[in-house]
Each structure stands twice: as structure tokens, then as C-alpha cells.
Amino acid sequence: MSVDETFFKIENQWNLLFFPRRPNGFAVFIIGDHSKGVEETSSIWHQHPERFLFIQALIKEGYTIFTSELFGRHWGSKRAVDYSEQLYHLVYKRALLNKKIHLIAEESGALVSQSLIKRRPELIRSVLYINPCLDLLAFAKQEEHNKLYYKRFMREFAQAHSMEEDAAALSLSIDQNEFNRTNQYPPIHIIHDVLHKRFPFDQHSRPFTLVAQDKEMQVTLSLHGGGKTFSSYIDPACRFFKKHETNL
């Protein structure tokens, strides 16, 4: 299957836009946290066959897809959130799309998605989380068990948020969870691998789901065993998106 795509650069960050041959009018914004998620002529979605199958399936369903380098290890920074909103408006003007988009947020990309939802809830149709980081403080405490990992994380966090490491440590001690400060949420589906170690289910998706139930939010959860490939997320993603496209 051939894919129509374009790479473009804004503010020194590479972005990628996939065009379907038969657009259905809906867009999917993929927010990741990979240090080289998008480069000048390639991306993680091209380099990994299972990820490329996932993209191809969404394109075949008619989705316009966009994603960004987004400063690499952004750790939910305001700069990454601002950039995401800017990118949304650019893509919206460029293609004939429904105003409300689907989000796919992987790992710490979930941190950006939460801030984006808080800031512009009227633009978000639904959110699919894949092994999400939903509690930054819990992740920081987890990294403390390994000094090397913790030092690297603090350096990345400080750099992403344009602050000194001492200030970063203080910032992390304050509640970073935008979910706790958001009342308006779109439908959410979480896919979590029970063997995922970086952001374990018990520290992230499970607590999030329990709080969401108390708030009577539309949140569903799928647990996957080890060994599942990325392409196995195709059917759950498509079913979830289509379920929330009846109200334009």
C-alpha cells in the first residue's frame, strides 16, 4: 500500500502528515515521546514494521494523521503543549477536516494530551492511550531506585521545562497531574501491556481509571499480555474512534 505523506519543519521541529486517498473527514494526532520520533525523511512509524502497519490501517480507514518530533523527551512541557496546539491549527487549515480530532498518546505523550485537553477540550473528540504515563510523580519515585536513571530523568525534565535541576525537583514535588485539575474530558480508551515496565499499569492506568470512574467519565480499559505487537492495536483503535464519530 502506497502512502501519501509530507515532512515539514516548524520552529526547528520536524513534523509528518499522512494523507488518505479517501478521507473520512477526521484527523488523528499522535503524541509520542521518542527522541527521534520524526526526522527529515523518516520516522519511528516508517522504521518499525508493526507501527507502519498500524498507520496504514488508519489511513485505509480514511484518517488524516499527523505527528511531530515535539522536542523529543518533552515530559509534558508547556512548550510541547503550545507547539501541539499550533500544529493542530496548521493541519486544520491545510486539510478539510472535522474540527474535533482524535488523539493517540503513547507513554509520556499522555502528559501533553492532558494539558491539551484542559486547555482546548472543544477540539478533542476522543483519546486513545497506549501504555501511558499518567502520574509523573509516581514515575519520578520509581526512577529514584536507580541513581543513573533518576539523574538522566531529572536532566531531561529540567531541560524540557527550561529550569535548573534543583527547581525541577521542587516542581516535581508539586502535583503535576493535569487530570486532577480538569473537569471536562472526552471519551478515553486505555490500552496497557501488563508487562510494560517503564510506566507500570498499577502506577498509571489503574489509579487513573479508578478516579475516572468516581468522576463518572467515559473511560474504558484493555489489558494486553506480553508479546502483543503494535499492529494488534488496529482493531481496538478503529472501533473506538468510529464509536465517537456519530456526533459531528
PDB file of C-alpha atoms in Angstrom:
ATOM      1  CA  MET A   1       0.000   0.000   0.000  1.00  0.00           C
ATOM      2  CA  SER A   2       1.489   3.343  -1.063  1.00  0.00           C
ATOM      3  CA  VAL A   3       1.198   6.193   1.421  1.00  0.00           C
ATOM      4  CA  ASP A   4       0.850   9.911   0.656  1.00  0.00           C
ATOM      5  CA  GLU A   5       2.869  11.841   3.175  1.00  0.00           C
ATOM      6  CA  THR A   6       4.736  15.065   3.688  1.00  0.00           C
ATOM      7  CA  PHE A   7       7.518  16.071   6.079  1.00  0.00           C
ATOM      8  CA  PHE A   8       7.718  19.716   7.122  1.00  0.00           C
ATOM      9  CA  LYS A   9       9.635  21.750   9.654  1.00  0.00           C
ATOM     10  CA  ILE A  10       8.303  24.402  12.042  1.00  0.00           C
ATOM     11  CA  GLU A  11      10.467  26.085  14.692  1.00  0.00           C
ATOM     12  CA  ASN A  12      13.274  23.598  14.116  1.00  0.00           C
ATOM     13  CA  GLN A  13      10.977  20.601  14.753  1.00  0.00           C
ATOM     14  CA  TRP A  14      10.156  18.008  12.108  1.00  0.00           C
ATOM     15  CA  ASN A  15       6.536  17.035  11.578  1.00  0.00           C
ATOM     16  CA  LEU A  16       4.818  14.383   9.496  1.00  0.00           C
ATOM     17  CA  LEU A  17       1.421  14.423   7.828  1.00  0.00           C
ATOM     18  CA  PHE A  18      -0.195  11.342   6.268  1.00  0.00           C
ATOM     19  CA  PHE A  19      -2.984  11.859   3.714  1.00  0.00           C
ATOM     20  CA  PRO A  20      -5.586   9.154   2.947  1.00  0.00           C
ATOM     21  CA  ARG A  21      -6.704   8.559  -0.631  1.00  0.00           C
ATOM     22  CA  ARG A  22     -10.339   8.653   0.508  1.00  0.00           C
ATOM     23  CA  PRO A  23     -10.547  10.937   3.543  1.00  0.00           C
ATOM     24  CA  ASN A  24     -13.326  10.375   6.050  1.00  0.00           C
ATOM     25  CA  GLY A  25     -13.023  13.937   7.353  1.00  0.00           C
ATOM     26  CA  PHE A  26     -11.475  13.015  10.711  1.00  0.00           C
ATOM     27  CA  ALA A  27      -7.905  13.537  11.891  1.00  0.00           C
ATOM     28  CA  VAL A  28      -5.725  11.636  14.360  1.00  0.00           C
ATOM     29  CA  PHE A  29      -2.931  13.422  16.195  1.00  0.00           C
ATOM     30  CA  ILE A  30      -0.289  11.000  17.513  1.00  0.00           C
ATOM     31  CA  ILE A  31       1.681  12.305  20.501  1.00  0.00           C
ATOM     32  CA  GLY A  32       4.725  10.278  21.479  1.00  0.00           C
ATOM     33  CA  ASP A  33       7.891  10.865  23.472  1.00  0.00           C
ATOM     34  CA  HIS A  34      10.568   9.351  21.274  1.00  0.00           C
ATOM     35  CA  SER A  35      13.783  11.334  20.992  1.00  0.00           C
ATOM     36  CA  LYS A  36      13.756  10.926  17.194  1.00  0.00           C
ATOM     37  CA  GLY A  37      10.090  10.199  16.537  1.00  0.00           C
ATOM     38  CA  VAL A  38      10.145  12.268  13.335  1.00  0.00           C
ATOM     39  CA  GLU A  39      13.226  13.182  11.312  1.00  0.00           C
ATOM     40  CA  GLU A  40      13.788  14.916   7.995  1.00  0.00           C
ATOM     41  CA  THR A  41      12.899  11.962   5.757  1.00  0.00           C
ATOM     42  CA  SER A  42      11.812   9.195   8.118  1.00  0.00           C
ATOM     43  CA  SER A  43      10.063   8.468  11.408  1.00  0.00           C
ATOM     44  CA  ILE A  44       9.557   5.767  14.002  1.00  0.00           C
ATOM     45  CA  TRP A  45       6.342   4.937  12.108  1.00  0.00           C
ATOM     46  CA  HIS A  46       8.356   4.048   8.998  1.00  0.00           C
ATOM     47  CA  GLN A  47      11.252   2.322  10.724  1.00  0.00           C
ATOM     48  CA  HIS A  48       9.201  -0.225  12.687  1.00  0.00           C
ATOM     49  CA  PRO A  49       7.083  -2.578  10.523  1.00  0.00           C
ATOM     50  CA  GLU A  50       4.381  -3.096  13.166  1.00  0.00           C
ATOM     51  CA  ARG A  51       3.950   0.632  13.632  1.00  0.00           C
ATOM     52  CA  PHE A  52       3.787   1.148   9.877  1.00  0.00           C
ATOM     53  CA  LEU A  53       1.010  -1.469   9.642  1.00  0.00           C
ATOM     54  CA  PHE A  54      -0.873   0.484  12.306  1.00  0.00           C
ATOM     55  CA  ILE A  55      -0.521   3.735  10.334  1.00  0.00           C
ATOM     56  CA  GLN A  56      -1.515   2.056   7.071  1.00  0.00           C
ATOM     57  CA  ALA A  57      -4.669   0.651   8.660  1.00  0.00           C
ATOM     58  CA  LEU A  58      -5.773   4.064   9.929  1.00  0.00           C
ATOM     59  CA  ILE A  59      -5.049   5.650   6.551  1.00  0.00           C
ATOM     60  CA  LYS A  60      -7.074   2.927   4.822  1.00  0.00           C
ATOM     61  CA  GLU A  61      -9.998   3.845   7.079  1.00  0.00           C
ATOM     62  CA  GLY A  62      -9.725   7.410   5.778  1.00  0.00           C
ATOM     63  CA  TYR A  63      -7.970   9.148   8.673  1.00  0.00           C
ATOM     64  CA  THR A  64      -5.632  12.096   8.156  1.00  0.00           C
ATOM     65  CA  ILE A  65      -2.760  11.532  10.593  1.00  0.00           C
ATOM     66  CA  PHE A  66      -0.206  13.961  11.920  1.00  0.00           C
ATOM     67  CA  THR A  67       2.608  13.657  14.415  1.00  0.00           C
ATOM     68  CA  SER A  68       5.683  15.594  15.464  1.00  0.00           C
ATOM     69  CA  GLU A  69       9.229  15.389  16.745  1.00  0.00           C
ATOM     70  CA  LEU A  70       7.841  17.581  19.566  1.00  0.00           C
ATOM     71  CA  PHE A  71      11.192  18.303  21.242  1.00  0.00           C
ATOM     72  CA  GLY A  72      11.875  14.623  21.929  1.00  0.00           C
ATOM     73  CA  ARG A  73      11.770  13.952  25.683  1.00  0.00           C
ATOM     74  CA  HIS A  74       9.289  16.741  26.374  1.00  0.00           C
ATOM     75  CA  TRP A  75       7.869  15.376  29.661  1.00  0.00           C
ATOM     76  CA  GLY A  76       4.627  17.269  29.164  1.00  0.00           C
ATOM     77  CA  SER A  77       6.288  20.700  28.961  1.00  0.00           C
ATOM     78  CA  LYS A  78       4.302  23.836  28.207  1.00  0.00           C
ATOM     79  CA  ARG A  79       6.470  24.321  25.116  1.00  0.00           C
ATOM     80  CA  ALA A  80       5.323  20.927  23.780  1.00  0.00           C
ATOM     81  CA  VAL A  81       1.681  21.732  24.547  1.00  0.00           C
ATOM     82  CA  ASP A  82       1.921  25.148  22.849  1.00  0.00           C
ATOM     83  CA  TYR A  83       3.546  23.556  19.824  1.00  0.00           C
ATOM     84  CA  SER A  84       0.879  20.845  19.640  1.00  0.00           C
ATOM     85  CA  GLU A  85      -1.877  23.444  19.559  1.00  0.00           C
ATOM     86  CA  GLN A  86      -0.038  25.398  16.855  1.00  0.00           C
ATOM     87  CA  LEU A  87       0.405  22.223  14.796  1.00  0.00           C
ATOM     88  CA  TYR A  88      -3.294  21.384  15.131  1.00  0.00           C
ATOM     89  CA  HIS A  89      -4.306  24.776  13.705  1.00  0.00           C
ATOM     90  CA  LEU A  90      -1.857  24.438  10.812  1.00  0.00           C
ATOM     91  CA  VAL A  91      -3.130  20.982   9.837  1.00  0.00           C
ATOM     92  CA  TYR A  92      -6.767  22.031  10.279  1.00  0.00           C
ATOM     93  CA  LYS A  93      -6.260  24.921   7.830  1.00  0.00           C
ATOM     94  CA  ARG A  94      -4.393  22.731   5.379  1.00  0.00           C
ATOM     95  CA  ALA A  95      -6.912  19.876   5.112  1.00  0.00           C
ATOM     96  CA  LEU A  96     -10.706  19.719   5.038  1.00  0.00           C
ATOM     97  CA  LEU A  97     -11.229  18.194   8.455  1.00  0.00           C
ATOM     98  CA  ASN A  98     -13.769  17.991  11.218  1.00  0.00           C
ATOM     99  CA  LYS A  99     -12.777  20.459  13.941  1.00  0.00           C
ATOM    100  CA  LYS A 100     -12.707  17.803  16.673  1.00  0.00           C
ATOM    101  CA  ILE A 101      -9.797  15.364  16.408  1.00  0.00           C
ATOM    102  CA  HIS A 102      -8.846  12.007  17.879  1.00  0.00           C
ATOM    103  CA  LEU A 103      -5.685  11.790  19.969  1.00  0.00           C
ATOM    104  CA  ILE A 104      -3.354   8.826  20.298  1.00  0.00           C
ATOM    105  CA  ALA A 105      -0.934   9.406  23.174  1.00  0.00           C
ATOM    106  CA  GLU A 106       1.814   6.916  23.870  1.00  0.00           C
ATOM    107  CA  GLU A 107       3.785   6.748  27.124  1.00  0.00           C
ATOM    108  CA  SER A 108       4.673  10.295  28.309  1.00  0.00           C
ATOM    109  CA  GLY A 109       2.817  11.738  25.335  1.00  0.00           C
ATOM    110  CA  ALA A 110      -0.182  11.348  27.654  1.00  0.00           C
ATOM    111  CA  LEU A 111       1.143  14.278  29.714  1.00  0.00           C
ATOM    112  CA  VAL A 112       0.874  16.611  26.719  1.00  0.00           C
ATOM    113  CA  SER A 113      -2.568  15.259  25.881  1.00  0.00           C
ATOM    114  CA  GLN A 114      -3.865  16.023  29.382  1.00  0.00           C
ATOM    115  CA  SER A 115      -2.716  19.636  29.206  1.00  0.00           C
ATOM    116  CA  LEU A 116      -4.136  19.964  25.694  1.00  0.00           C
ATOM    117  CA  ILE A 117      -7.492  18.598  26.883  1.00  0.00           C
ATOM    118  CA  LYS A 118      -7.535  21.022  29.785  1.00  0.00           C
ATOM    119  CA  ARG A 119      -6.701  23.959  27.507  1.00  0.00           C
ATOM    120  CA  ARG A 120      -8.854  23.140  24.465  1.00  0.00           C
ATOM    121  CA  PRO A 121     -11.433  20.442  25.338  1.00  0.00           C
ATOM    122  CA  GLU A 122     -13.692  21.563  22.485  1.00  0.00           C
ATOM    123  CA  LEU A 123     -11.093  20.346  19.954  1.00  0.00           C
ATOM    124  CA  ILE A 124     -10.752  16.773  21.240  1.00  0.00           C
ATOM    125  CA  ARG A 125     -13.167  14.069  20.089  1.00  0.00           C
ATOM    126  CA  SER A 126     -11.626  11.065  21.834  1.00  0.00           C
ATOM    127  CA  VAL A 127      -8.325   9.883  23.314  1.00  0.00           C
ATOM    128  CA  LEU A 128      -6.574   6.546  22.939  1.00  0.00           C
ATOM    129  CA  TYR A 129      -3.799   5.960  25.475  1.00  0.00           C
ATOM    130  CA  ILE A 130      -1.130   3.315  24.864  1.00  0.00           C
ATOM    131  CA  ASN A 131       0.958   2.368  27.932  1.00  0.00           C
ATOM    132  CA  PRO A 132       0.501   5.923  29.209  1.00  0.00           C
ATOM    133  CA  CYS A 133       2.400   7.908  31.815  1.00  0.00           C
ATOM    134  CA  LEU A 134      -0.462   9.339  33.864  1.00  0.00           C
ATOM    135  CA  ASP A 135       1.372  10.123  37.100  1.00  0.00           C
ATOM    136  CA  LEU A 136       4.685  11.915  36.695  1.00  0.00           C
ATOM    137  CA  LEU A 137       5.452  11.950  40.414  1.00  0.00           C
ATOM    138  CA  ALA A 138       4.980   8.165  40.615  1.00  0.00           C
ATOM    139  CA  PHE A 139       7.407   7.767  37.721  1.00  0.00           C
ATOM    140  CA  ALA A 140       9.968  10.024  39.423  1.00  0.00           C
ATOM    141  CA  LYS A 141       9.770   7.958  42.619  1.00  0.00           C
ATOM    142  CA  GLN A 142      10.205   4.790  40.570  1.00  0.00           C
ATOM    143  CA  GLU A 143      13.341   6.188  38.940  1.00  0.00           C
ATOM    144  CA  GLU A 144      14.830   7.078  42.344  1.00  0.00           C
ATOM    145  CA  HIS A 145      15.629   3.383  42.846  1.00  0.00           C
ATOM    146  CA  ASN A 146      18.286   3.671  40.143  1.00  0.00           C
ATOM    147  CA  LYS A 147      20.532   6.727  40.560  1.00  0.00           C
ATOM    148  CA  LEU A 148      21.669   6.684  36.943  1.00  0.00           C
ATOM    149  CA  TYR A 149      18.100   6.588  35.586  1.00  0.00           C
ATOM    150  CA  TYR A 150      16.922   9.209  38.075  1.00  0.00           C
ATOM    151  CA  LYS A 151      19.753  11.594  37.201  1.00  0.00           C
ATOM    152  CA  ARG A 152      19.005  11.217  33.495  1.00  0.00           C
ATOM    153  CA  PHE A 153      15.282  11.787  34.063  1.00  0.00           C
ATOM    154  CA  MET A 154      15.887  14.929  36.146  1.00  0.00           C
ATOM    155  CA  ARG A 155      18.232  16.288  33.486  1.00  0.00           C
ATOM    156  CA  GLU A 156      15.647  15.622  30.752  1.00  0.00           C
ATOM    157  CA  PHE A 157      12.805  17.103  32.823  1.00  0.00           C
ATOM    158  CA  ALA A 158      14.781  20.242  33.688  1.00  0.00           C
ATOM    159  CA  GLN A 159      15.831  20.762  30.076  1.00  0.00           C
ATOM    160  CA  ALA A 160      12.294  20.196  28.759  1.00  0.00           C
ATOM    161  CA  HIS A 161      10.829  22.701  31.218  1.00  0.00           C
ATOM    162  CA  SER A 162      13.696  25.219  30.868  1.00  0.00           C
ATOM    163  CA  MET A 163      14.689  25.190  34.528  1.00  0.00           C
ATOM    164  CA  GLU A 164      17.590  24.243  36.764  1.00  0.00           C
ATOM    165  CA  GLU A 165      17.636  20.717  38.178  1.00  0.00           C
ATOM    166  CA  ASP A 166      17.054  21.951  41.738  1.00  0.00           C
ATOM    167  CA  ALA A 167      13.956  23.811  40.583  1.00  0.00           C
ATOM    168  CA  ALA A 168      12.880  20.738  38.614  1.00  0.00           C
ATOM    169  CA  ALA A 169      12.990  18.592  41.759  1.00  0.00           C
ATOM    170  CA  LEU A 170      10.815  21.133  43.575  1.00  0.00           C
ATOM    171  CA  SER A 171       8.418  21.290  40.637  1.00  0.00           C
ATOM    172  CA  LEU A 172       8.018  17.521  40.664  1.00  0.00           C
ATOM    173  CA  SER A 173       7.097  17.583  44.339  1.00  0.00           C
ATOM    174  CA  ILE A 174       4.024  19.615  43.360  1.00  0.00           C
ATOM    175  CA  ASP A 175       1.054  17.830  41.785  1.00  0.00           C
ATOM    176  CA  GLN A 176       1.875  17.629  38.060  1.00  0.00           C
ATOM    177  CA  ASN A 177      -1.265  15.720  37.148  1.00  0.00           C
ATOM    178  CA  GLU A 178      -3.426  17.879  34.887  1.00  0.00           C
ATOM    179  CA  PHE A 179      -6.152  15.249  35.226  1.00  0.00           C
ATOM    180  CA  ASN A 180      -6.764  16.404  38.802  1.00  0.00           C
ATOM    181  CA  ARG A 181      -7.438  19.932  37.534  1.00  0.00           C
ATOM    182  CA  THR A 182      -9.663  19.047  34.601  1.00  0.00           C
ATOM    183  CA  ASN A 183     -13.429  18.626  34.753  1.00  0.00           C
ATOM    184  CA  GLN A 184     -14.265  18.284  31.061  1.00  0.00           C
ATOM    185  CA  TYR A 185     -12.912  15.112  29.491  1.00  0.00           C
ATOM    186  CA  PRO A 186     -13.599  13.366  26.158  1.00  0.00           C
ATOM    187  CA  PRO A 187     -14.143   9.597  25.900  1.00  0.00           C
ATOM    188  CA  ILE A 188     -10.924   7.715  26.692  1.00  0.00           C
ATOM    189  CA  HIS A 189      -9.787   4.197  25.913  1.00  0.00           C
ATOM    190  CA  ILE A 190      -6.594   2.875  27.528  1.00  0.00           C
ATOM    191  CA  ILE A 191      -4.524   0.014  26.133  1.00  0.00           C
ATOM    192  CA  HIS A 192      -1.915  -1.156  28.619  1.00  0.00           C
ATOM    193  CA  ASP A 193       0.513  -4.043  28.391  1.00  0.00           C
ATOM    194  CA  VAL A 194       0.535  -5.694  31.833  1.00  0.00           C
ATOM    195  CA  LEU A 195       4.264  -6.387  31.451  1.00  0.00           C
ATOM    196  CA  HIS A 196       5.160  -2.824  30.486  1.00  0.00           C
ATOM    197  CA  LYS A 197       7.886  -1.772  32.935  1.00  0.00           C
ATOM    198  CA  ARG A 198       8.554   1.882  32.180  1.00  0.00           C
ATOM    199  CA  PHE A 199       5.046   3.014  33.131  1.00  0.00           C
ATOM    200  CA  PRO A 200       3.508   0.068  35.025  1.00  0.00           C
ATOM    201  CA  PHE A 201      -0.230  -0.480  34.908  1.00  0.00           C
ATOM    202  CA  ASP A 202      -0.576  -0.420  38.714  1.00  0.00           C
ATOM    203  CA  GLN A 203       1.032   3.033  38.970  1.00  0.00           C
ATOM    204  CA  HIS A 204      -0.615   4.716  35.992  1.00  0.00           C
ATOM    205  CA  SER A 205      -3.642   3.315  34.192  1.00  0.00           C
ATOM    206  CA  ARG A 206      -5.193   1.565  37.186  1.00  0.00           C
ATOM    207  CA  PRO A 207      -5.283   4.616  39.534  1.00  0.00           C
ATOM    208  CA  PHE A 208      -6.377   6.835  36.648  1.00  0.00           C
ATOM    209  CA  THR A 209      -9.273   4.510  35.810  1.00  0.00           C
ATOM    210  CA  LEU A 210     -10.449   4.329  39.425  1.00  0.00           C
ATOM    211  CA  VAL A 211     -10.512   8.129  39.759  1.00  0.00           C
ATOM    212  CA  ALA A 212     -12.194   8.446  36.370  1.00  0.00           C
ATOM    213  CA  GLN A 213     -14.961   6.097  37.499  1.00  0.00           C
ATOM    214  CA  ASP A 214     -15.574   8.293  40.544  1.00  0.00           C
ATOM    215  CA  LYS A 215     -15.871  11.273  38.206  1.00  0.00           C
ATOM    216  CA  GLU A 216     -18.297   9.291  36.003  1.00  0.00           C
ATOM    217  CA  MET A 217     -16.074   9.771  32.973  1.00  0.00           C
ATOM    218  CA  GLN A 218     -16.268   7.682  29.805  1.00  0.00           C
ATOM    219  CA  VAL A 219     -13.148   5.569  30.292  1.00  0.00           C
ATOM    220  CA  THR A 220     -12.607   2.004  29.094  1.00  0.00           C
ATOM    221  CA  LEU A 221      -9.554  -0.187  29.605  1.00  0.00           C
ATOM    222  CA  SER A 222      -7.982  -3.070  27.697  1.00  0.00           C
ATOM    223  CA  LEU A 223      -5.182  -5.076  29.252  1.00  0.00           C
ATOM    224  CA  HIS A 224      -2.801  -6.854  26.905  1.00  0.00           C
ATOM    225  CA  GLY A 225      -0.429  -9.652  27.754  1.00  0.00           C
ATOM    226  CA  GLY A 226       3.242  -9.617  26.879  1.00  0.00           C
ATOM    227  CA  GLY A 227       4.196 -10.247  23.289  1.00  0.00           C
ATOM    228  CA  LYS A 228       1.365  -8.282  21.679  1.00  0.00           C
ATOM    229  CA  THR A 229       2.507  -6.403  18.592  1.00  0.00           C
ATOM    230  CA  PHE A 230       1.685  -2.780  17.837  1.00  0.00           C
ATOM    231  CA  SER A 231      -0.493  -3.827  14.921  1.00  0.00           C
ATOM    232  CA  SER A 232      -2.748  -5.661  17.391  1.00  0.00           C
ATOM    233  CA  TYR A 233      -3.995  -2.207  18.441  1.00  0.00           C
ATOM    234  CA  ILE A 234      -5.516  -1.562  14.999  1.00  0.00           C
ATOM    235  CA  ASP A 235      -8.975  -3.046  15.599  1.00  0.00           C
ATOM    236  CA  PRO A 236      -9.458  -1.584  19.112  1.00  0.00           C
ATOM    237  CA  ALA A 237      -8.377   1.848  17.866  1.00  0.00           C
ATOM    238  CA  CYS A 238     -10.667   1.853  14.829  1.00  0.00           C
ATOM    239  CA  ARG A 239     -13.677   0.591  16.788  1.00  0.00           C
ATOM    240  CA  PHE A 240     -13.150   3.195  19.482  1.00  0.00           C
ATOM    241  CA  PHE A 241     -12.762   6.076  17.047  1.00  0.00           C
ATOM    242  CA  LYS A 242     -15.803   5.146  14.962  1.00  0.00           C
ATOM    243  CA  LYS A 243     -17.928   4.819  18.086  1.00  0.00           C
ATOM    244  CA  HIS A 244     -17.351   8.501  18.768  1.00  0.00           C
ATOM    245  CA  GLU A 245     -17.887   9.896  15.268  1.00  0.00           C
ATOM    246  CA  THR A 246     -21.684   9.841  15.123  1.00  0.00           C
ATOM    247  CA  ASN A 247     -21.986  13.270  16.753  1.00  0.00           C
ATOM    248  CA  LEU A 248     -20.136  15.634  14.434  1.00  0.00           C
TER     249      LEU A 248
END
